[in-house]
Short mmCIF file of C-alpha atoms in Angstrom, two decimals:
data_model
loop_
_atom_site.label_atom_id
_atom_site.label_comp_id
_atom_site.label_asym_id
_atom_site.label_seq_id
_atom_site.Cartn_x
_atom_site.Cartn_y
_atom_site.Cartn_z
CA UNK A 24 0.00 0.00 0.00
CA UNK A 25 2.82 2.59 1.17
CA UNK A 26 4.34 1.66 -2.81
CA UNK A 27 0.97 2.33 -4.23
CA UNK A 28 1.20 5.87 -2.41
CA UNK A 29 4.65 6.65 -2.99
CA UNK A 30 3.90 6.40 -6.92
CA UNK A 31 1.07 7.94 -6.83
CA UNK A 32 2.65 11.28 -5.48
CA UNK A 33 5.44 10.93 -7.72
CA UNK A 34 3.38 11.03 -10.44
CA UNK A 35 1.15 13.87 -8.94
CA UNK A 36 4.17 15.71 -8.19
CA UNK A 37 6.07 15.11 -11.85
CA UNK A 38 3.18 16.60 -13.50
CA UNK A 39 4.02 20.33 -14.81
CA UNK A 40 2.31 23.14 -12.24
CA UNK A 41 -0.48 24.27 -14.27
CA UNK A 42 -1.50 21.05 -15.63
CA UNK A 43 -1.55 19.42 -12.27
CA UNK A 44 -3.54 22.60 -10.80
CA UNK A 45 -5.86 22.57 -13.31
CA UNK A 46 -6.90 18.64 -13.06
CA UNK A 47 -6.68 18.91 -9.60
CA UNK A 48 -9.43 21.88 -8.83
CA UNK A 49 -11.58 19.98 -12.06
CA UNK A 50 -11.09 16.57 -10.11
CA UNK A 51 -11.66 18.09 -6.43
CA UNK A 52 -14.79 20.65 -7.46
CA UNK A 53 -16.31 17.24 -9.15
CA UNK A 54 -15.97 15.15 -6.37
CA UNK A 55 -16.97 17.96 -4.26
CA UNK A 56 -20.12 18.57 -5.87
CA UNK A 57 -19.95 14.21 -5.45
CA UNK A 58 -20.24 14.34 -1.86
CA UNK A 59 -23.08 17.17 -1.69
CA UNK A 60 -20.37 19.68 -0.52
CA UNK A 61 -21.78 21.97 -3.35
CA UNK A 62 -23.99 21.56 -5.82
CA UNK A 63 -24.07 22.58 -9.30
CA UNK A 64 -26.31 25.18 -9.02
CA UNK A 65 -23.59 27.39 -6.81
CA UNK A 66 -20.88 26.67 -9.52
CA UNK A 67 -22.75 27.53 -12.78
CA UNK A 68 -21.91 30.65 -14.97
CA UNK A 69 -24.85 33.46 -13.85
CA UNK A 70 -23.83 37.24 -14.65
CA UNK A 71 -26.46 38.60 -12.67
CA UNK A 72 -25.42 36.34 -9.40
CA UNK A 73 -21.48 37.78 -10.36
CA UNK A 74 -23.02 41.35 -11.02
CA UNK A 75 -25.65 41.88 -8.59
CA UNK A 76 -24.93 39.18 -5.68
CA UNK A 77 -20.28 39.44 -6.00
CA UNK A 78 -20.72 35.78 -6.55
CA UNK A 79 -17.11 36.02 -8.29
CA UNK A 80 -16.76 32.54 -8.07
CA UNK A 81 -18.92 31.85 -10.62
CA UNK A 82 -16.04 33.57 -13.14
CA UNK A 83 -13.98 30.12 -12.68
CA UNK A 84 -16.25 27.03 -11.03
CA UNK A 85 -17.68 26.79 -14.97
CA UNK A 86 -14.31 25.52 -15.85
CA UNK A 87 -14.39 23.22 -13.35
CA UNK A 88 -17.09 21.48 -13.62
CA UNK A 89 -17.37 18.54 -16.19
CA UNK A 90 -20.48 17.32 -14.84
CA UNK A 91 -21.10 14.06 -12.04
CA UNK A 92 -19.08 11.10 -11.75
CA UNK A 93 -19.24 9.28 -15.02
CA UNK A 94 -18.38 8.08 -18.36
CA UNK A 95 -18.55 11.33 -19.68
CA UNK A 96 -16.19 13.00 -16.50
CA UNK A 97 -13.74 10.33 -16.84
CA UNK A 98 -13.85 10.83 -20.69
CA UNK A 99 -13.46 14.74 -21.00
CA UNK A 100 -10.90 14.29 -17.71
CA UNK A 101 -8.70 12.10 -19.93
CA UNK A 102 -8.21 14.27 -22.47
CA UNK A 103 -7.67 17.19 -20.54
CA UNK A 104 -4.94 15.75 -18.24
CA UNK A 105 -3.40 14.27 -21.49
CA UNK A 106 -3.36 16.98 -23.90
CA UNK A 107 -2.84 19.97 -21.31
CA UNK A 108 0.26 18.10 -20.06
CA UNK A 109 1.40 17.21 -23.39
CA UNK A 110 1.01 21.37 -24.24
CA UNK A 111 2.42 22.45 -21.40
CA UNK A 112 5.16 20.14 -21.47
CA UNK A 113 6.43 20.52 -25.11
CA UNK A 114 4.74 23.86 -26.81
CA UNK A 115 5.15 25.93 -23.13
CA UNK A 116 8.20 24.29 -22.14
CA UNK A 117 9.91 26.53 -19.89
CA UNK A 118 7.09 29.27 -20.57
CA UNK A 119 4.67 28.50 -17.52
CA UNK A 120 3.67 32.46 -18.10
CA UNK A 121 2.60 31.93 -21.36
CA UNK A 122 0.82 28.62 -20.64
CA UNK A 123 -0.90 30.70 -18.12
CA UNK A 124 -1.81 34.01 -20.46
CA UNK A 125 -3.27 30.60 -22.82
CA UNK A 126 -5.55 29.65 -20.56
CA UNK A 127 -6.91 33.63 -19.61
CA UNK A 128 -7.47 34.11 -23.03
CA UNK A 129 -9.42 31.66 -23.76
CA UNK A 130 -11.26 31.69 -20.55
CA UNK A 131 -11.80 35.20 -21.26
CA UNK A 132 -13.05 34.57 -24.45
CA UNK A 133 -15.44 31.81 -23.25
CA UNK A 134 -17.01 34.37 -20.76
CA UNK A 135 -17.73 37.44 -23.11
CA UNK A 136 -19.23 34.62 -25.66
CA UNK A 137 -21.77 33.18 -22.77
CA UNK A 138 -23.26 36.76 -21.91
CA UNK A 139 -25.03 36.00 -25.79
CA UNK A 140 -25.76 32.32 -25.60
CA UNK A 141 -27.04 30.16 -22.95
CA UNK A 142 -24.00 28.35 -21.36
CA UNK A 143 -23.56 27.18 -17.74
CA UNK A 144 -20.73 25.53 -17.68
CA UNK A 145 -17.45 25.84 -19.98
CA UNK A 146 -15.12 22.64 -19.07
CA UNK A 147 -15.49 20.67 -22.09
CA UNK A 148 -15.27 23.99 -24.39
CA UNK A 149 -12.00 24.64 -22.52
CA UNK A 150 -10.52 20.78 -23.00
CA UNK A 151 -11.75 21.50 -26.80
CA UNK A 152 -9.59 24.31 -26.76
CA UNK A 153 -6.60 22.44 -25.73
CA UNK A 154 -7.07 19.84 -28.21
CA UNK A 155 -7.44 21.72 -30.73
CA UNK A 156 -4.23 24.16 -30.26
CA UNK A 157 -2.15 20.87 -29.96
CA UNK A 158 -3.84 19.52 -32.75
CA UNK A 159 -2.79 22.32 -35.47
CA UNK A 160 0.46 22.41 -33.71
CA UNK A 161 1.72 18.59 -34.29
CA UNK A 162 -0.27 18.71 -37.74
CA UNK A 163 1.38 15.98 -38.90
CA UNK A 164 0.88 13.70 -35.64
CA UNK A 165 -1.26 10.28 -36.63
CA UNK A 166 -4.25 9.38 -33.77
CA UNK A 167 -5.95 6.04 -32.99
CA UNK A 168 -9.41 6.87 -31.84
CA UNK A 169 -10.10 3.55 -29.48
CA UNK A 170 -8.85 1.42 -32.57
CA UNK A 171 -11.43 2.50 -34.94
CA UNK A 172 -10.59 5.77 -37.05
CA UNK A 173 -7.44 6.89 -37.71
CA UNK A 174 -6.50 10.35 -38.93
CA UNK A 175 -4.10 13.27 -39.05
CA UNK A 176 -3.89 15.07 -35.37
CA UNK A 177 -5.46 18.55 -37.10
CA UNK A 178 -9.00 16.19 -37.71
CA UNK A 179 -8.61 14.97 -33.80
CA UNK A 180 -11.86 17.69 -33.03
CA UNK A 181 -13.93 17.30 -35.37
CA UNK A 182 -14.29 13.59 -34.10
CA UNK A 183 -14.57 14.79 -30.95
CA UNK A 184 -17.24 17.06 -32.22
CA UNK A 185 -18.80 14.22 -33.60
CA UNK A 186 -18.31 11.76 -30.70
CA UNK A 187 -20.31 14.05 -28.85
CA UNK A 188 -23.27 13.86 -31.12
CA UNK A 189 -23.36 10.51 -30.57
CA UNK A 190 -23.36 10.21 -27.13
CA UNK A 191 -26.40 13.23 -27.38
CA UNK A 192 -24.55 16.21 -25.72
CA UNK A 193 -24.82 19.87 -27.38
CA UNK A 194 -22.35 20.57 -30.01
CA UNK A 195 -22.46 24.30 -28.44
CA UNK A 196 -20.01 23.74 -26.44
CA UNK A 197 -17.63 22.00 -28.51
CA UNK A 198 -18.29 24.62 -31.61
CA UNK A 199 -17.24 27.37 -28.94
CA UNK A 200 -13.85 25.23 -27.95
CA UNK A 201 -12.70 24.87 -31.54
CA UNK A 202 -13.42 28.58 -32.05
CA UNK A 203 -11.38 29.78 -29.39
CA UNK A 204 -8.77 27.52 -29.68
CA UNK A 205 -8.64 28.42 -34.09
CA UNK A 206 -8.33 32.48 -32.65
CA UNK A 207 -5.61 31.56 -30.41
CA UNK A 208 -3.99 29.71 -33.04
CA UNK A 209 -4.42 32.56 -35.50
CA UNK A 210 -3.33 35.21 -33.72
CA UNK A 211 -0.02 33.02 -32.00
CA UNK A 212 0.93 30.79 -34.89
CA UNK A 213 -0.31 32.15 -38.19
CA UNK A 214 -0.85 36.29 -38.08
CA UNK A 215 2.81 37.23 -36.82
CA UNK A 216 4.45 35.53 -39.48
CA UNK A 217 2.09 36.83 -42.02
CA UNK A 218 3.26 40.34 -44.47
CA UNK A 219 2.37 42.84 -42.23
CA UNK A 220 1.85 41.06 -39.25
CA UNK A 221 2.59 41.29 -35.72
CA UNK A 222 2.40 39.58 -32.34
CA UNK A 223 -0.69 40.74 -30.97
CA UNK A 224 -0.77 38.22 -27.78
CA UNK A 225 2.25 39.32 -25.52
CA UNK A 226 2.19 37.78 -22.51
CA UNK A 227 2.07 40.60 -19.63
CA UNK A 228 5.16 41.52 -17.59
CA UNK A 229 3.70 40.84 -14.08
CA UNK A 230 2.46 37.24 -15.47
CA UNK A 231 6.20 36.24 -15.92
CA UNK A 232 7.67 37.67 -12.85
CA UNK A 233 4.83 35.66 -11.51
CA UNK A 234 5.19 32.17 -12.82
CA UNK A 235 8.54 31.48 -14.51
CA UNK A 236 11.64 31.44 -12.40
CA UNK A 237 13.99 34.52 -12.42
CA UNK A 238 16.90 33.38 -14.63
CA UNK A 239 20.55 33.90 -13.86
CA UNK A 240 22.60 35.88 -15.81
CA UNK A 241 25.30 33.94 -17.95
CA UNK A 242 27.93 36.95 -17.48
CA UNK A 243 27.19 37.38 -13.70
CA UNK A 244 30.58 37.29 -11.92
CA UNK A 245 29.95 36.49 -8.19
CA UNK A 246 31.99 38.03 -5.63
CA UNK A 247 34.47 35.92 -3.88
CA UNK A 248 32.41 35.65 -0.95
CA UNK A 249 29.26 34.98 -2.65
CA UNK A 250 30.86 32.03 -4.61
CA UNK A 251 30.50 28.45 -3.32
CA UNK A 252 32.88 27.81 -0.38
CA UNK A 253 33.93 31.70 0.21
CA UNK A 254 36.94 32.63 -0.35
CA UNK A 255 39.78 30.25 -2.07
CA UNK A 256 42.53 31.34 -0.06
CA UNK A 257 45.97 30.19 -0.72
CA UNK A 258 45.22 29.74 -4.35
CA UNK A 259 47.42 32.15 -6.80
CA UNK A 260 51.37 32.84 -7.82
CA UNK A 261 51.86 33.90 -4.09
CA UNK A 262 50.83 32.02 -1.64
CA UNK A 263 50.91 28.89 -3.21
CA UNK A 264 53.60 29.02 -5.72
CA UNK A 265 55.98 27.08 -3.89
CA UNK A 266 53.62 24.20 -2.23
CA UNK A 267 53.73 20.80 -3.65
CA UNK A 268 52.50 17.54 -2.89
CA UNK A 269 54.48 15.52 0.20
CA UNK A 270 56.34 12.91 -1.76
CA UNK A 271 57.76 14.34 -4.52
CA UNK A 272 61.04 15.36 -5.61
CA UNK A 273 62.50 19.09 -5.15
#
């Protein structure tokens, strides 16, 4: 049992921050909601409750939530763990900032586009949105849906899109994920490296001294008594010029 634990917080603690933050408050808020801690209707998106009542909450529990304990939460929990790992861990290597300013954009996006549709909860939209950056960005990556289809990474939503037909939930959400993941995907990958084009998503100053680690300078030359083990004394022409090992010859 004390194995079974010990590799379990390895893993835990190997995952990359924000993925393991993220799947942790989905996992916790789900299994909260689970015990009758909360219920759904204190998580779901409602501007009036954030407007009117300060209910601020409600700006981040939608992306939490990926509905109770079920096929469908262990499905959409999956892919989020996997591909938001697999982002963070190859695309955002080294740029935890970045990964960050990714996931306010699109949240941000998901928020302004629910004030003109009827959406409650964004989680699935959100995993979308992974999958479908990592998608266009290993284009030429080959995908085994559970042994039946296989296709070129870029198609990997759309049979999620259609997956979720199947299985009768509203292609809404979905729709909204592949949307905001194509605008981040424009506006990162494709627009800056267009004639005429710029980098309009720059990730903000305070966001980096935030998340990613201050960096030491290459050319940084530590005083003596910073350096490790103080000062080398005896070492130079002077003082130890003339010492040399017992045992040899003068």
């Amino acid at each position: 049992m004390a194995n079974v634990q010990t590799v379990v917080a390895q893993w835990f603690l190997e995952m990359p921050p924000v993925t393991r933050v993220y799947t942790t408050a989905c996992v916790m808020t789900t299994v909260a909601v689970f015990l009758e801690v909360v219920t759904p209707f204190q998580l779901y998106f409602n501007p009036s409750l954030i407007f009117y009542k300060f209910q601020v909450w409600r700006l981040i529990t939608p992306f939490l939530f990926f509905g109770n304990l079920g096929f469908n939460f262990f499905f959409n929990m999956i892919f989020t763990y996997r591909y938001c790992r697999m982002l963070e861990e190859v695309s955002f290597r080294g740029k935890c900032a970045d990964y960050v300013f990714m996931f306010l954009f699109g949240a941000v996006f998901m928020i302004l586009f629910a004030f003109f549709v009827n959406l409650l909860f964004f989680g699935q939209a959100f995993t979308i949105m992974l999958v479908y950056v990592w998608a266009r960005r290993n284009s030429s990556a080959r995908m085994n849906f559970f042994g039946l289809l296989t296709f070129n990474a870029p198609y990997l939503p759309w049979v999620l899109l259609c997956f979720s037909i199947l299985l009768g939930n509203s292609i809404a959400v979905d729709v909204l994920g592949m949307a905001v993941g194509h605008v981040y995907y424009f506006l990162e990958d494709v627009f800056p490296y267009q004639r005429g084009g710029r980098r309009l998503l720059v990730t903000p100053q305070w966001l980096k001294s935030l998340c990613d680690p201050v960096t030491e300078d290459p050319d940084y030359n530590p005083a003596p008594e910073e350096r490790p083990g103080g000062f080398n004394w005896g070492v130079g022409a002077g003082a130890g010029a003339g010492i040399q090992p017992q045992g040899e010859d003068e």
